[in-house]
mmCIF file of C-alpha atoms in Angstrom:
data_model
loop_
_atom_site.group_PDB
_atom_site.id
_atom_site.type_symbol
_atom_site.label_atom_id
_atom_site.label_comp_id
_atom_site.label_asym_id
_atom_site.label_seq_id
_atom_site.Cartn_x
_atom_site.Cartn_y
_atom_site.Cartn_z
ATOM 1 C CA MET W 1 -18.928 19.672 35.072
ATOM 2 C CA PRO W 2 -18.629 15.999 36.128
ATOM 3 C CA ALA W 3 -18.013 13.357 33.490
ATOM 4 C CA GLY W 4 -20.788 11.341 31.881
ATOM 5 C CA ILE W 5 -20.654 7.604 31.178
ATOM 6 C CA ILE W 6 -21.510 5.662 28.030
ATOM 7 C CA THR W 7 -21.426 1.891 27.632
ATOM 8 C CA GLU W 8 -22.151 0.516 24.166
ATOM 9 C CA ASN W 9 -22.970 -3.159 23.566
ATOM 10 C CA LEU W 10 -20.709 -4.185 26.441
ATOM 11 C CA SER W 11 -20.283 -7.950 26.852
ATOM 12 C CA PHE W 12 -18.070 -9.849 29.284
ATOM 13 C CA SER W 13 -17.416 -13.442 30.394
ATOM 14 C CA TYR W 14 -15.408 -14.754 33.323
ATOM 15 C CA SER W 15 -15.126 -18.119 31.569
ATOM 16 C CA PRO W 16 -15.726 -19.197 27.946
ATOM 17 C CA GLY W 17 -19.349 -19.712 27.039
ATOM 18 C CA ARG W 18 -20.765 -18.076 30.177
ATOM 19 C CA ARG W 19 -21.522 -14.420 29.545
ATOM 20 C CA VAL W 20 -22.103 -12.279 32.616
ATOM 21 C CA LEU W 21 -22.813 -9.069 30.663
ATOM 22 C CA LYS W 22 -24.711 -9.228 27.379
ATOM 23 C CA SER W 23 -24.653 -6.173 25.091
ATOM 24 C CA VAL W 24 -25.172 -3.649 27.881
ATOM 25 C CA SER W 25 -25.784 -0.125 26.575
ATOM 26 C CA LEU W 26 -26.313 2.788 28.975
ATOM 27 C CA GLU W 27 -25.896 6.549 28.934
ATOM 28 C CA ILE W 28 -25.490 8.213 32.327
ATOM 29 C CA HIS W 29 -25.554 11.991 32.214
ATOM 30 C CA PRO W 30 -22.936 14.252 33.832
ATOM 31 C CA GLY W 31 -23.868 14.885 37.468
ATOM 32 C CA GLU W 32 -26.659 12.295 37.437
ATOM 33 C CA LYS W 33 -27.333 9.946 40.339
ATOM 34 C CA PHE W 34 -28.035 6.662 38.591
ATOM 35 C CA GLY W 35 -29.112 3.426 40.273
ATOM 36 C CA ILE W 36 -28.572 -0.144 39.106
ATOM 37 C CA ILE W 37 -30.737 -2.804 40.741
ATOM 38 C CA GLY W 38 -31.315 -6.475 40.074
ATOM 39 C CA PRO W 39 -31.160 -9.910 41.667
ATOM 40 C CA SER W 40 -27.941 -11.515 42.903
ATOM 41 C CA GLY W 41 -25.811 -12.775 40.029
ATOM 42 C CA SER W 42 -27.331 -10.401 37.468
ATOM 43 C CA GLY W 43 -23.979 -8.748 36.672
ATOM 44 C CA LYS W 44 -24.328 -5.497 38.631
ATOM 45 C CA SER W 45 -20.909 -5.564 40.329
ATOM 46 C CA THR W 46 -19.273 -6.834 37.138
ATOM 47 C CA LEU W 47 -20.649 -3.842 35.239
ATOM 48 C CA LEU W 48 -19.356 -1.470 37.914
ATOM 49 C CA LEU W 49 -15.827 -2.900 37.644
ATOM 50 C CA HIS W 50 -15.745 -1.921 33.950
ATOM 51 C CA LEU W 51 -16.125 1.782 34.769
ATOM 52 C CA ASN W 52 -12.524 2.215 35.915
ATOM 53 C CA GLY W 53 -10.934 -0.583 33.918
ATOM 54 C CA ILE W 54 -10.562 -3.286 36.580
ATOM 55 C CA LEU W 55 -12.426 -5.457 34.064
ATOM 56 C CA ARG W 56 -12.596 -4.878 30.309
ATOM 57 C CA GLY W 57 -15.234 -6.252 28.018
ATOM 58 C CA GLU W 58 -14.684 -8.725 25.218
ATOM 59 C CA GLU W 59 -17.059 -6.742 23.015
ATOM 60 C CA GLY W 60 -18.382 -3.199 23.067
ATOM 61 C CA SER W 61 -16.929 -0.149 24.797
ATOM 62 C CA VAL W 62 -17.018 2.060 27.875
ATOM 63 C CA SER W 63 -16.202 5.767 27.844
ATOM 64 C CA ILE W 64 -15.966 8.232 30.729
ATOM 65 C CA GLY W 65 -16.215 11.904 29.858
ATOM 66 C CA GLY W 66 -15.480 11.036 26.225
ATOM 67 C CA ILE W 67 -12.357 9.024 27.123
ATOM 68 C CA THR W 68 -12.443 5.350 26.107
ATOM 69 C CA VAL W 69 -11.563 2.873 28.855
ATOM 70 C CA ASN W 70 -8.504 1.040 27.525
ATOM 71 C CA SER W 71 -4.939 0.249 28.565
ATOM 72 C CA LYS W 72 -3.531 3.498 27.172
ATOM 73 C CA ASN W 73 -6.059 5.690 28.968
ATOM 74 C CA LEU W 74 -6.178 3.788 32.262
ATOM 75 C CA PRO W 75 -4.310 6.424 34.372
ATOM 76 C CA ASP W 76 -6.692 9.155 33.178
ATOM 77 C CA ILE W 77 -9.746 6.946 33.728
ATOM 78 C CA ARG W 78 -8.721 6.150 37.298
ATOM 79 C CA ARG W 79 -8.349 9.845 38.044
ATOM 80 C CA LEU W 80 -11.890 10.374 36.783
ATOM 81 C CA VAL W 81 -13.589 7.367 38.410
ATOM 82 C CA GLY W 82 -13.524 6.463 42.088
ATOM 83 C CA LEU W 83 -14.812 2.991 42.933
ATOM 84 C CA VAL W 84 -16.125 2.246 46.429
ATOM 85 C CA PHE W 85 -16.276 -1.495 47.113
ATOM 86 C CA GLN W 86 -19.051 -3.228 49.043
ATOM 87 C CA ASN W 87 -16.630 -4.391 51.746
ATOM 88 C CA PRO W 88 -14.607 -1.428 53.065
ATOM 89 C CA ASP W 89 -11.877 -3.817 54.226
ATOM 90 C CA ASP W 90 -11.033 -4.349 50.538
ATOM 91 C CA GLN W 91 -9.904 -0.683 50.421
ATOM 92 C CA LEU W 92 -8.361 -0.146 53.851
ATOM 93 C CA PHE W 93 -4.901 -1.630 54.301
ATOM 94 C CA ASN W 94 -2.736 0.980 56.026
ATOM 95 C CA PRO W 95 -2.074 1.307 59.795
ATOM 96 C CA THR W 96 -3.995 4.571 60.196
ATOM 97 C CA VAL W 97 -6.982 6.311 58.660
ATOM 98 C CA GLU W 98 -4.925 9.238 57.384
ATOM 99 C CA GLU W 99 -2.436 6.928 55.647
ATOM 100 C CA ASP W 100 -5.256 5.113 53.868
ATOM 101 C CA ILE W 101 -6.805 8.368 52.674
ATOM 102 C CA ALA W 102 -3.459 9.885 51.612
ATOM 103 C CA PHE W 103 -2.423 6.798 49.638
ATOM 104 C CA GLY W 104 -4.285 7.715 46.438
ATOM 105 C CA PRO W 105 -3.225 11.376 46.231
ATOM 106 C CA LEU W 106 0.416 10.475 46.948
ATOM 107 C CA ASN W 107 0.267 7.703 44.344
ATOM 108 C CA PHE W 108 -1.002 10.248 41.795
ATOM 109 C CA GLY W 109 2.014 12.479 42.480
ATOM 110 C CA LEU W 110 0.679 15.071 44.919
ATOM 111 C CA SER W 111 3.099 16.554 47.424
ATOM 112 C CA PRO W 112 2.833 15.452 51.072
ATOM 113 C CA GLU W 113 1.427 18.891 51.945
ATOM 114 C CA ASP W 114 -1.272 18.697 49.268
ATOM 115 C CA ALA W 115 -2.065 15.115 50.274
ATOM 116 C CA ARG W 116 -2.543 16.186 53.902
ATOM 117 C CA SER W 117 -4.918 18.909 52.732
ATOM 118 C CA ARG W 118 -6.905 16.343 50.740
ATOM 119 C CA VAL W 119 -7.043 14.076 53.809
ATOM 120 C CA SER W 120 -8.451 16.885 55.958
ATOM 121 C CA GLU W 121 -11.058 17.808 53.338
ATOM 122 C CA ALA W 122 -12.188 14.199 52.830
ATOM 123 C CA LEU W 123 -12.437 13.543 56.576
ATOM 124 C CA ALA W 124 -14.505 16.690 57.059
ATOM 125 C CA MET W 125 -16.900 15.665 54.268
ATOM 126 C CA MET W 126 -17.409 12.275 55.955
ATOM 127 C CA ASN W 127 -17.796 13.740 59.473
ATOM 128 C CA LEU W 128 -14.617 11.918 60.510
ATOM 129 C CA THR W 129 -12.370 14.787 61.617
ATOM 130 C CA GLY W 130 -10.251 13.523 64.531
ATOM 131 C CA PHE W 131 -10.042 9.956 63.160
ATOM 132 C CA GLU W 132 -6.646 10.555 61.498
ATOM 133 C CA LYS W 133 -4.535 8.404 63.826
ATOM 134 C CA LEU W 134 -7.085 5.660 64.429
ATOM 135 C CA THR W 135 -6.657 2.132 63.086
ATOM 136 C CA PRO W 136 -9.313 1.490 60.407
ATOM 137 C CA HIS W 137 -10.021 -2.099 61.401
ATOM 138 C CA HIS W 138 -10.903 -1.019 64.950
ATOM 139 C CA LEU W 139 -13.767 1.137 63.659
ATOM 140 C CA SER W 140 -17.404 0.146 63.256
ATOM 141 C CA MET W 141 -18.720 -1.000 59.873
ATOM 142 C CA GLY W 142 -20.404 2.357 59.285
ATOM 143 C CA GLU W 143 -17.221 4.251 60.146
ATOM 144 C CA ARG W 144 -15.120 1.999 57.916
ATOM 145 C CA LYS W 145 -17.542 2.573 55.039
ATOM 146 C CA ARG W 146 -17.153 6.327 55.485
ATOM 147 C CA VAL W 147 -13.353 6.005 55.610
ATOM 148 C CA ALA W 148 -13.427 3.931 52.413
ATOM 149 C CA LEU W 149 -15.478 6.665 50.740
ATOM 150 C CA ALA W 150 -13.025 9.271 52.042
ATOM 151 C CA THR W 151 -10.128 7.377 50.386
ATOM 152 C CA VAL W 152 -11.925 7.879 47.068
ATOM 153 C CA LEU W 153 -13.037 11.467 47.705
ATOM 154 C CA SER W 154 -9.443 12.474 48.448
ATOM 155 C CA MET W 155 -8.695 11.989 44.742
ATOM 156 C CA ASN W 156 -11.495 14.384 43.672
ATOM 157 C CA PRO W 157 -13.056 11.995 41.125
ATOM 158 C CA GLU W 158 -15.706 13.243 38.723
ATOM 159 C CA VAL W 159 -17.487 9.874 38.883
ATOM 160 C CA LEU W 160 -18.264 7.882 42.030
ATOM 161 C CA ALA W 161 -19.238 4.230 41.580
ATOM 162 C CA PHE W 162 -20.666 2.436 44.623
ATOM 163 C CA ASP W 163 -21.120 -1.298 45.102
ATOM 164 C CA GLU W 164 -23.854 -1.913 47.725
ATOM 165 C CA PRO W 165 -23.130 1.224 49.790
ATOM 166 C CA PHE W 166 -26.119 0.674 52.108
ATOM 167 C CA SER W 167 -25.458 -2.942 53.061
ATOM 168 C CA ASN W 168 -24.661 -3.696 56.728
ATOM 169 C CA LEU W 169 -25.650 -0.186 57.824
ATOM 170 C CA ASP W 170 -28.302 0.615 60.398
ATOM 171 C CA PRO W 171 -31.139 2.960 59.283
ATOM 172 C CA SER W 172 -29.561 6.087 60.773
ATOM 173 C CA MET W 173 -26.304 5.406 58.922
ATOM 174 C CA VAL W 174 -28.198 4.809 55.672
ATOM 175 C CA MET W 175 -29.842 8.223 56.104
ATOM 176 C CA GLN W 176 -26.524 9.870 56.906
ATOM 177 C CA LEU W 177 -24.823 8.345 53.854
ATOM 178 C CA MET W 178 -27.725 9.337 51.605
ATOM 179 C CA GLU W 179 -27.459 12.954 52.775
ATOM 180 C CA ILE W 180 -23.730 12.947 52.055
ATOM 181 C CA LEU W 181 -24.258 11.555 48.544
ATOM 182 C CA ARG W 182 -27.147 13.919 47.857
ATOM 183 C CA GLY W 183 -24.884 16.888 48.590
ATOM 184 C CA MET W 184 -22.189 15.865 46.102
ATOM 185 C CA GLU W 185 -22.074 17.187 42.533
ATOM 186 C CA SER W 186 -20.219 14.184 41.099
ATOM 187 C CA THR W 187 -21.794 11.707 38.707
ATOM 188 C CA GLN W 188 -22.851 8.733 40.844
ATOM 189 C CA VAL W 189 -23.549 5.126 39.895
ATOM 190 C CA ILE W 190 -25.109 3.187 42.765
ATOM 191 C CA VAL W 191 -25.403 -0.590 42.588
ATOM 192 C CA SER W 192 -27.728 -1.775 45.322
ATOM 193 C CA GLN W 193 -30.171 -4.463 46.362
ATOM 194 C CA SER W 194 -31.572 -1.940 48.859
ATOM 195 C CA VAL W 195 -34.267 -0.544 46.592
ATOM 196 C CA LEU W 196 -35.724 2.113 48.892
ATOM 197 C CA PRO W 197 -32.544 4.258 49.169
ATOM 198 C CA VAL W 198 -32.202 4.076 45.382
ATOM 199 C CA ILE W 199 -35.788 5.334 44.994
ATOM 200 C CA ALA W 200 -35.057 8.230 47.335
ATOM 201 C CA LEU W 201 -31.664 9.170 45.877
ATOM 202 C CA CYS W 202 -31.529 8.436 42.150
ATOM 203 C CA SER W 203 -33.142 10.283 39.249
ATOM 204 C CA ARG W 204 -33.025 7.207 36.980
ATOM 205 C CA THR W 205 -32.464 3.518 37.573
ATOM 206 C CA ALA W 206 -31.685 0.498 35.412
ATOM 207 C CA ILE W 207 -32.790 -3.058 36.133
ATOM 208 C CA LEU W 208 -30.197 -5.673 35.234
ATOM 209 C CA LYS W 209 -31.264 -9.306 34.856
ATOM 210 C CA ASP W 210 -29.141 -12.191 33.564
ATOM 211 C CA GLY W 211 -26.562 -9.714 32.285
ATOM 212 C CA LYS W 212 -29.046 -7.645 30.271
ATOM 213 C CA ILE W 213 -30.643 -4.252 30.817
ATOM 214 C CA VAL W 214 -34.380 -4.915 30.900
ATOM 215 C CA ALA W 215 -35.589 -1.413 31.824
ATOM 216 C CA VAL W 216 -34.355 2.128 32.496
ATOM 217 C CA ASP W 217 -36.700 4.686 34.048
ATOM 218 C CA GLU W 218 -37.424 6.914 37.029
ATOM 219 C CA PRO W 219 -37.168 4.516 40.001
ATOM 220 C CA ARG W 220 -40.703 5.064 41.324
ATOM 221 C CA THR W 221 -42.067 4.217 37.883
ATOM 222 C CA LEU W 222 -40.120 0.964 37.877
ATOM 223 C CA VAL W 223 -41.200 -0.181 41.339
ATOM 224 C CA ARG W 224 -44.865 0.498 40.532
ATOM 225 C CA SER W 225 -44.599 -2.015 37.674
ATOM 226 C CA ARG W 226 -45.333 -5.048 39.823
ATOM 227 C CA ASP W 227 -45.012 -7.635 37.046
ATOM 228 C CA LEU W 228 -41.676 -6.224 35.889
ATOM 229 C CA MET W 229 -40.207 -6.145 39.394
ATOM 230 C CA GLU W 230 -41.380 -9.630 40.290
ATOM 231 C CA SER W 231 -40.130 -11.060 36.974
ATOM 232 C CA CYS W 232 -36.694 -9.644 37.860
ATOM 233 C CA GLY W 233 -36.673 -11.157 41.345
ATOM 234 C CA LEU W 234 -37.411 -7.808 42.990
ATOM 235 C CA ASP W 235 -40.601 -8.392 44.955
ATOM 236 C CA MET W 236 -41.846 -5.112 46.458
ATOM 237 C CA SER W 237 -45.049 -6.497 47.995
ATOM 238 C CA LEU W 238 -43.772 -6.211 51.577
ATOM 239 C CA TYR W 239 -42.981 -2.505 51.107
ATOM 240 C CA ARG W 240 -46.284 -1.853 49.317
ATOM 241 C CA ASN W 241 -48.187 -3.114 52.339
ATOM 242 C CA TYR W 242 -46.787 -0.182 54.334
ATOM 243 C CA CYS W 243 -46.010 2.477 51.684
ATOM 244 C CA ARG W 244 -49.124 3.405 49.708
ATOM 245 C CA ASP W 245 -47.279 5.468 47.095
ATOM 246 C CA LEU W 246 -45.140 2.512 45.898
#
């Protein structure tokens, strides 16, 4: 079974006196697809970076599958949690697609043969078979996003954490990515300002505002609360004009 996630009273500041996260407490169940929405600057990406220990809070705690995120446990945490950045170019740095995807498994001590097998499996999952020898930075944005996801999938993480996975994708690519994510059994945390894919994909969603969790519920319930959404800078009026069930 995939790992669950618990944050308890998590607080974090980039500079003294300016807290970006303020006592954030969440429980995300094993295998759940969980959305996090909120206005720019609310702390969504900062929260995501705590899940695999890139950032660590000044107060509170984060645990993945019962393992506390700390310096001692960092290797285990990073085997459990795969983080997919908003900009795929932040994850792709090798000359070829297959080298980028093999980097993680080789770094975790897999043999070259096992790493090649992981590369083939990850490429097949992302509909990228045949891209092995291509240069990542010559691919389209949608293709690079899928390669970046493949670099994480090659490590078989129990938790996938996505920062704005739907940004800069055309509608057909958004649909394709949603179908891929829907078919995975991993626990998924999806930070997004694209509210409609979150509604379609996630079973529960949290709204983050000014570093605080202001609501957690089924996403359709949240978006139907007009006052709540507008108070959090998430105006759904345009969508409501065309989607009667929102």
